[in-house]
mmCIF file of N, CA and C and ligand atoms in Angstrom:
data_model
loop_
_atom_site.group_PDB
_atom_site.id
_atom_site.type_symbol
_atom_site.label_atom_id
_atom_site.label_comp_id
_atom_site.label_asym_id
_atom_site.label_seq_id
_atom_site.Cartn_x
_atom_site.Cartn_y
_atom_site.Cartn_z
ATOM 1 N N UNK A 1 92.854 112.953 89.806
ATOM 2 C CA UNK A 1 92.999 111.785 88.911
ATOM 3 C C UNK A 1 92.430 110.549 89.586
ATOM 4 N N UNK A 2 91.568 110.221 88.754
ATOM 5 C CA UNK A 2 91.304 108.331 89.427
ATOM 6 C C UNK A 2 92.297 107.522 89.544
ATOM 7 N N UNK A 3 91.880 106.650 90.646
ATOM 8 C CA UNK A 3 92.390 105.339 90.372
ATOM 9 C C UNK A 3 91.776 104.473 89.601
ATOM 10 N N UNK A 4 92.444 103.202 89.126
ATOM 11 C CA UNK A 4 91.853 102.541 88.591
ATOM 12 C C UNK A 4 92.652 101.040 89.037
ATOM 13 N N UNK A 5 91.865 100.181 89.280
ATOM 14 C CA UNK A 5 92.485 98.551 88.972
ATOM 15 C C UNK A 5 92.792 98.287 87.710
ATOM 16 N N UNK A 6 94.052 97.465 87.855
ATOM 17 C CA UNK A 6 94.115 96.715 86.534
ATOM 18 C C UNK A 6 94.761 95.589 86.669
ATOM 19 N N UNK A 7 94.632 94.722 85.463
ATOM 20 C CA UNK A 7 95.053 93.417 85.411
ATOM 21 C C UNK A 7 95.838 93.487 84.415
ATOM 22 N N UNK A 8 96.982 92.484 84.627
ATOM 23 C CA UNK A 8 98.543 92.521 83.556
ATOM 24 C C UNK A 8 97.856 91.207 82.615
ATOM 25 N N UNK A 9 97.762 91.584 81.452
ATOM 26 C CA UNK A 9 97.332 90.158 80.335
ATOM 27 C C UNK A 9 98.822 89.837 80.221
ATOM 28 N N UNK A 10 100.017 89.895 80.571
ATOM 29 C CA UNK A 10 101.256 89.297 80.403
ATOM 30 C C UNK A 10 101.214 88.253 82.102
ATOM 31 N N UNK A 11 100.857 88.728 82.869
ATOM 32 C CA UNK A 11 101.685 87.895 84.319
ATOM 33 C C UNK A 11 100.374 87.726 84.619
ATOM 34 N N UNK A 12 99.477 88.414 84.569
ATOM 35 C CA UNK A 12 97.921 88.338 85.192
ATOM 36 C C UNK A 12 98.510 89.434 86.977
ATOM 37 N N UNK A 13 99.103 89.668 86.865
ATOM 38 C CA UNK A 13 99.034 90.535 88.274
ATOM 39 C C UNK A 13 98.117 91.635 88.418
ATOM 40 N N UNK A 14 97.852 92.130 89.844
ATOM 41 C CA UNK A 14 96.496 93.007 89.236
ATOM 42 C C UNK A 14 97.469 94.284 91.049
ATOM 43 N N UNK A 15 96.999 95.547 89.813
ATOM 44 C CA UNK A 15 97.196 96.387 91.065
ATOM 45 C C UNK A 15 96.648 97.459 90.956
ATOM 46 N N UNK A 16 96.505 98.996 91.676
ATOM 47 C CA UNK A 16 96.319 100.115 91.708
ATOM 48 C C UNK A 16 97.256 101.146 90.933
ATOM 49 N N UNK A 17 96.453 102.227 89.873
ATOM 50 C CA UNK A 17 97.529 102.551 89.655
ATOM 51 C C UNK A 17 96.666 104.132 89.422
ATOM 52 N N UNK A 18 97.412 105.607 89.722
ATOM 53 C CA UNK A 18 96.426 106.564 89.765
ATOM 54 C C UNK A 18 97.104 106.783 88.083
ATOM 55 N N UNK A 19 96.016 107.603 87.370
ATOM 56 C CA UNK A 19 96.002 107.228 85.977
ATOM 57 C C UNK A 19 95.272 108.450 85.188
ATOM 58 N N UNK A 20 95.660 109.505 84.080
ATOM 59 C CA UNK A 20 94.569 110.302 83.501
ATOM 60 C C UNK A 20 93.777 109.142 82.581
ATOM 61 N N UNK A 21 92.571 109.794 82.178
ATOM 62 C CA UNK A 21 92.196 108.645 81.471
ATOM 63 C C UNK A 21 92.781 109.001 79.790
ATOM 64 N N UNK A 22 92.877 107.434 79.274
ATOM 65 C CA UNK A 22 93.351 106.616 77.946
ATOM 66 C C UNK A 22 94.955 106.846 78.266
ATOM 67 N N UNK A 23 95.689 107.275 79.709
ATOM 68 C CA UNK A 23 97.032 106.822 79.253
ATOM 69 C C UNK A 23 97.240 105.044 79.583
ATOM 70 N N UNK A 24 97.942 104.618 78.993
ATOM 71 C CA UNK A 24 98.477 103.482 78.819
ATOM 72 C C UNK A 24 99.396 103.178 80.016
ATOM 73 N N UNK A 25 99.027 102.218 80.778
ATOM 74 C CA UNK A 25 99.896 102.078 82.218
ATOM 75 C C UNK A 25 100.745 100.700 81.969
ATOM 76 N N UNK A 26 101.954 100.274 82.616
ATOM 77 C CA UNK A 26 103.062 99.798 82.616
ATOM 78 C C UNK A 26 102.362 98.387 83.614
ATOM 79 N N UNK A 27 102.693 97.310 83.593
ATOM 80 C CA UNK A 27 102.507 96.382 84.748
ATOM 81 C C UNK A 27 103.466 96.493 85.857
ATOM 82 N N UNK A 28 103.191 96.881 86.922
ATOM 83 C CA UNK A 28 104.018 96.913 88.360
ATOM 84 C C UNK A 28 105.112 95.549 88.212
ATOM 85 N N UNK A 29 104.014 94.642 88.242
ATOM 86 C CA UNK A 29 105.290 93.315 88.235
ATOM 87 C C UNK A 29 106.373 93.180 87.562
ATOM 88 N N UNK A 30 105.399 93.156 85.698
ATOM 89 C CA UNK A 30 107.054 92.651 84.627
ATOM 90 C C UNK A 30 106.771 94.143 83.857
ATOM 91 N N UNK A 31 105.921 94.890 83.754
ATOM 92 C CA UNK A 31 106.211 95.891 83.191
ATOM 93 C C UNK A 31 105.675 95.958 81.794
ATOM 94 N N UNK A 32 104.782 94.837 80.954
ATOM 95 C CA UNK A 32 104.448 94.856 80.139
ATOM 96 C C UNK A 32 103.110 96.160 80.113
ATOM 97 N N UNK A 33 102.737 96.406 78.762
ATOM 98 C CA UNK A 33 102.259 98.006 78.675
ATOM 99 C C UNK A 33 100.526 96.774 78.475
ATOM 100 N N UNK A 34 100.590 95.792 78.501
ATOM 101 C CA UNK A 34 99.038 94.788 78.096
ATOM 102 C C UNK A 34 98.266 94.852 79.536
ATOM 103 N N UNK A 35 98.346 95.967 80.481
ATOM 104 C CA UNK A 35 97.910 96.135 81.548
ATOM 105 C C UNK A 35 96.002 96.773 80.950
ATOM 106 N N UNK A 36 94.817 95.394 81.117
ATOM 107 C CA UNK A 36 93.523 96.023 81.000
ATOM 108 C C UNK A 36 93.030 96.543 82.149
ATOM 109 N N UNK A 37 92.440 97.905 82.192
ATOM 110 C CA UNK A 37 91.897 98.156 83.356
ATOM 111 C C UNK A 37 90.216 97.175 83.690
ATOM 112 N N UNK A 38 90.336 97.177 85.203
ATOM 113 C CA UNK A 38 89.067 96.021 85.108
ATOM 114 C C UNK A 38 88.075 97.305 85.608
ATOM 115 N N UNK A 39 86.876 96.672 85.500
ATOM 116 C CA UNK A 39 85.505 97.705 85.426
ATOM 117 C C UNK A 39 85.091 98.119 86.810
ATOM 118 N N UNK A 40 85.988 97.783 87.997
ATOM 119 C CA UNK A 40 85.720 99.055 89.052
ATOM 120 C C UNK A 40 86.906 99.205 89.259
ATOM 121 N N UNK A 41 86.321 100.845 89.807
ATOM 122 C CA UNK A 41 87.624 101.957 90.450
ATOM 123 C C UNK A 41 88.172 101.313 91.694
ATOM 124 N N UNK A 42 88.884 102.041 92.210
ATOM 125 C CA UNK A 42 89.543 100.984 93.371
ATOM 126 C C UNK A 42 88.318 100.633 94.556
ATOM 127 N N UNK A 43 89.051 99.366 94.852
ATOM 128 C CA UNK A 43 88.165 98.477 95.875
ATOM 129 C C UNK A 43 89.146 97.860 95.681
ATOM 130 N N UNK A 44 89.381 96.927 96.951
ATOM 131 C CA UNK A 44 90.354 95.650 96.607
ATOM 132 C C UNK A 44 89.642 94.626 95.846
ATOM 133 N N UNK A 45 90.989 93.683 95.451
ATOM 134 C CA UNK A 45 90.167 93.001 94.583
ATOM 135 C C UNK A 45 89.143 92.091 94.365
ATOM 136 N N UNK A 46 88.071 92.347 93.518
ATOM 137 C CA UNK A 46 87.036 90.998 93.733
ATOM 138 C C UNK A 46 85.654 91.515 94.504
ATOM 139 N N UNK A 47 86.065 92.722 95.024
ATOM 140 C CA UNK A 47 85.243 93.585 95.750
ATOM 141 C C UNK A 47 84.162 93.678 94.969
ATOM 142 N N UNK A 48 82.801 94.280 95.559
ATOM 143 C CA UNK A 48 81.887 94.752 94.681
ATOM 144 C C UNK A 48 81.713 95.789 95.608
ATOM 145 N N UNK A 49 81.196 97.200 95.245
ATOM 146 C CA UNK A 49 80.867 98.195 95.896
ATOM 147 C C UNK A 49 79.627 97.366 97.059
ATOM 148 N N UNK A 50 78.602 97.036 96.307
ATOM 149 C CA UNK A 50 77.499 96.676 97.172
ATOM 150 C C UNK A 50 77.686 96.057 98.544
ATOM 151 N N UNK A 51 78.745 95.124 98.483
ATOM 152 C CA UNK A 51 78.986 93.634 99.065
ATOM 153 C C UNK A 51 79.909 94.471 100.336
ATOM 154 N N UNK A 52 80.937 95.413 100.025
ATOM 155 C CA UNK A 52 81.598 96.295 100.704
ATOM 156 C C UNK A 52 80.941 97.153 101.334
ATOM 157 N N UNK A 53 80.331 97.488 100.884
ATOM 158 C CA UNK A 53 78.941 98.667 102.270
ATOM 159 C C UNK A 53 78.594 97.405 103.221
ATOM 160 N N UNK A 54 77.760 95.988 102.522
ATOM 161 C CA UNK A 54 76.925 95.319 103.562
ATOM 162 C C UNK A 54 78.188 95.238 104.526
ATOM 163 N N UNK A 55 79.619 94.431 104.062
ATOM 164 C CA UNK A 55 80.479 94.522 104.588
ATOM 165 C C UNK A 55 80.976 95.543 106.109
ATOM 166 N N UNK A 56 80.943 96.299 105.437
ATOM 167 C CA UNK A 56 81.397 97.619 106.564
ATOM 168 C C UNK A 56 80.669 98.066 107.895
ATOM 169 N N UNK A 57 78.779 97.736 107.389
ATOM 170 C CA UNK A 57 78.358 97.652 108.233
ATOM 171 C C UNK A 57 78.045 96.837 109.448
ATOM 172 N N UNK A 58 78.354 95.752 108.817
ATOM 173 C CA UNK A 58 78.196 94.310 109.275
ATOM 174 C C UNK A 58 79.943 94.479 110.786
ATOM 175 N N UNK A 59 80.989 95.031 109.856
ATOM 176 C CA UNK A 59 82.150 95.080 110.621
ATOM 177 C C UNK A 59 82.095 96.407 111.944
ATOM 178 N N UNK A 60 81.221 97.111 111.501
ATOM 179 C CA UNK A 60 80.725 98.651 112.737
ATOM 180 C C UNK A 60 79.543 98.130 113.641
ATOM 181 N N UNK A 61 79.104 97.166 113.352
ATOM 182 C CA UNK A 61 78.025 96.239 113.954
ATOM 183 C C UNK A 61 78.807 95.406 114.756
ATOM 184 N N UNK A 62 79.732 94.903 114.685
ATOM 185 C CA UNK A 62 80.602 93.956 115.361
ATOM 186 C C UNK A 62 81.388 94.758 116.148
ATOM 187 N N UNK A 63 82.088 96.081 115.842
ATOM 188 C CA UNK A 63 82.739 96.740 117.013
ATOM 189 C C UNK A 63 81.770 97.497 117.675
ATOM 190 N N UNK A 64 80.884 97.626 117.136
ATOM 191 C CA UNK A 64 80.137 98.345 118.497
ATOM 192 C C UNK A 64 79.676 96.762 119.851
ATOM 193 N N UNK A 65 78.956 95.765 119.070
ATOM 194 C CA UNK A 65 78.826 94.404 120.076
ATOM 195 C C UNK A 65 80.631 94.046 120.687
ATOM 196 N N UNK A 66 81.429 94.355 120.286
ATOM 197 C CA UNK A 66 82.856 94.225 120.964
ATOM 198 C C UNK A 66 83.073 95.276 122.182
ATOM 199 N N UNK A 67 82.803 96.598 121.295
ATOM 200 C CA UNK A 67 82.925 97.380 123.121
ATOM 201 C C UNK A 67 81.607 96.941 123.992
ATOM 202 N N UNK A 68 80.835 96.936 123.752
ATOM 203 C CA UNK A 68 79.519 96.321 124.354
ATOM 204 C C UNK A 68 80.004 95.173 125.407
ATOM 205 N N UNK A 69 80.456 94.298 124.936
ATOM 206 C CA UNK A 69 81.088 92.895 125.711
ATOM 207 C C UNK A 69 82.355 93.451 126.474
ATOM 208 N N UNK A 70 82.793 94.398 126.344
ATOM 209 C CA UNK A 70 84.242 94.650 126.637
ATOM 210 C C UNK A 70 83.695 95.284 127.981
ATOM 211 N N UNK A 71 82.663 96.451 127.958
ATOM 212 C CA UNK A 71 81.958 97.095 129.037
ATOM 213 C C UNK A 71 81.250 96.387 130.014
ATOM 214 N N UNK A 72 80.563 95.310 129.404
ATOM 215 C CA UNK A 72 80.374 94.175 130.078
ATOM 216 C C UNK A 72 81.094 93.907 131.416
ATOM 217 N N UNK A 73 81.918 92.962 130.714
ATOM 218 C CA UNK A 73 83.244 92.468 131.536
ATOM 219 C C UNK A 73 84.051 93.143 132.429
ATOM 220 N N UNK A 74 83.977 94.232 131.801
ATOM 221 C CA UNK A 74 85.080 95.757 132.895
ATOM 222 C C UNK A 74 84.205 95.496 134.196
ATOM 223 N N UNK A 75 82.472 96.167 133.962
ATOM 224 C CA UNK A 75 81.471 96.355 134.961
ATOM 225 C C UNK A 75 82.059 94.953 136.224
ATOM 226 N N UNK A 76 81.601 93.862 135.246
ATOM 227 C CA UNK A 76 81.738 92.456 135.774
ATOM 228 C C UNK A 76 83.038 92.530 136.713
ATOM 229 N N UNK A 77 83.868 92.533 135.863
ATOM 230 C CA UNK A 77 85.561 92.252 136.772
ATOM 231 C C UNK A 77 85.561 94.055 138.020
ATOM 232 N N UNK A 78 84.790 94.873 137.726
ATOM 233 C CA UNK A 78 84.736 96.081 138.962
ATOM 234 C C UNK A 78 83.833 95.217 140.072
ATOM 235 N N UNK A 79 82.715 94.718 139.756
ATOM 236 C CA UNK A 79 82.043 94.633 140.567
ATOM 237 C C UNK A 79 82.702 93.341 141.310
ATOM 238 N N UNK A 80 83.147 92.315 140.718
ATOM 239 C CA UNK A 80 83.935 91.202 141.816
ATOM 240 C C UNK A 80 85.080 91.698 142.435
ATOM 241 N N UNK A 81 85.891 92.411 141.838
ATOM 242 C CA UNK A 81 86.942 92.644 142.897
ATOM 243 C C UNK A 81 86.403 93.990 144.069
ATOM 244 N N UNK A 82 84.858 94.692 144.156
ATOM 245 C CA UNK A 82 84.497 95.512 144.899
ATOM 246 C C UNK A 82 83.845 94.344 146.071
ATOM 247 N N UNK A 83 83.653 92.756 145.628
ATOM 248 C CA UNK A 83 82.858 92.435 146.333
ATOM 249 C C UNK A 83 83.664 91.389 147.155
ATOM 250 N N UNK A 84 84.745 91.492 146.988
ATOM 251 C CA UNK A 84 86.283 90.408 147.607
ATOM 252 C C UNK A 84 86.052 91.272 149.236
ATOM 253 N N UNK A 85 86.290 90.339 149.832
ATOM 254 C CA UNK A 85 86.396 91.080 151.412
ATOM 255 C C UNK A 85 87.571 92.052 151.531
HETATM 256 ZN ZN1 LIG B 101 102.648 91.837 84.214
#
């Protein structure tokens, strides 16, 4: 079964909810049944698939330059305390 986002037209709350399709889902918050599903599957919200890949890579790009700097520094802090009398 998919997920799907949706938005409450009673509270405006928006959440995840797994769903067959055309059943009619409940709002998490107040429970009204005026829950529209919005036009992507789950992503958090506001997400765009596209924007979330550049995203992801951009964030695996940054932990790899984090252990990078981290290896750095280890080397760095081995080699000064090898070079302390
Ligand atoms: Zn609601």
């Amino acid at each position: 079964m998919p997920i799907y986002e949706f938005e409450c037209e009673e509270c405006g709350a928006r959440f995840e909810e797994l769903v067959a399709a055309g059943r009619a889902v409940a709002c998490s918050q107040c429970g009204s049944e005026r829950a529209r599903r919005l036009y992507s599957t789950v992503s958090p919200p506001g997400r765009q698939p596209r924007g979330a890949a550049v995203r992801s890579d951009e964030s695996r790009r940054r932990e790899r330059e984090a252990a990078r700097q981290g290896r750095i520094a280890e080397s760095r802090k081995r080699r000064a305390a090898g070079e302390k009398p």
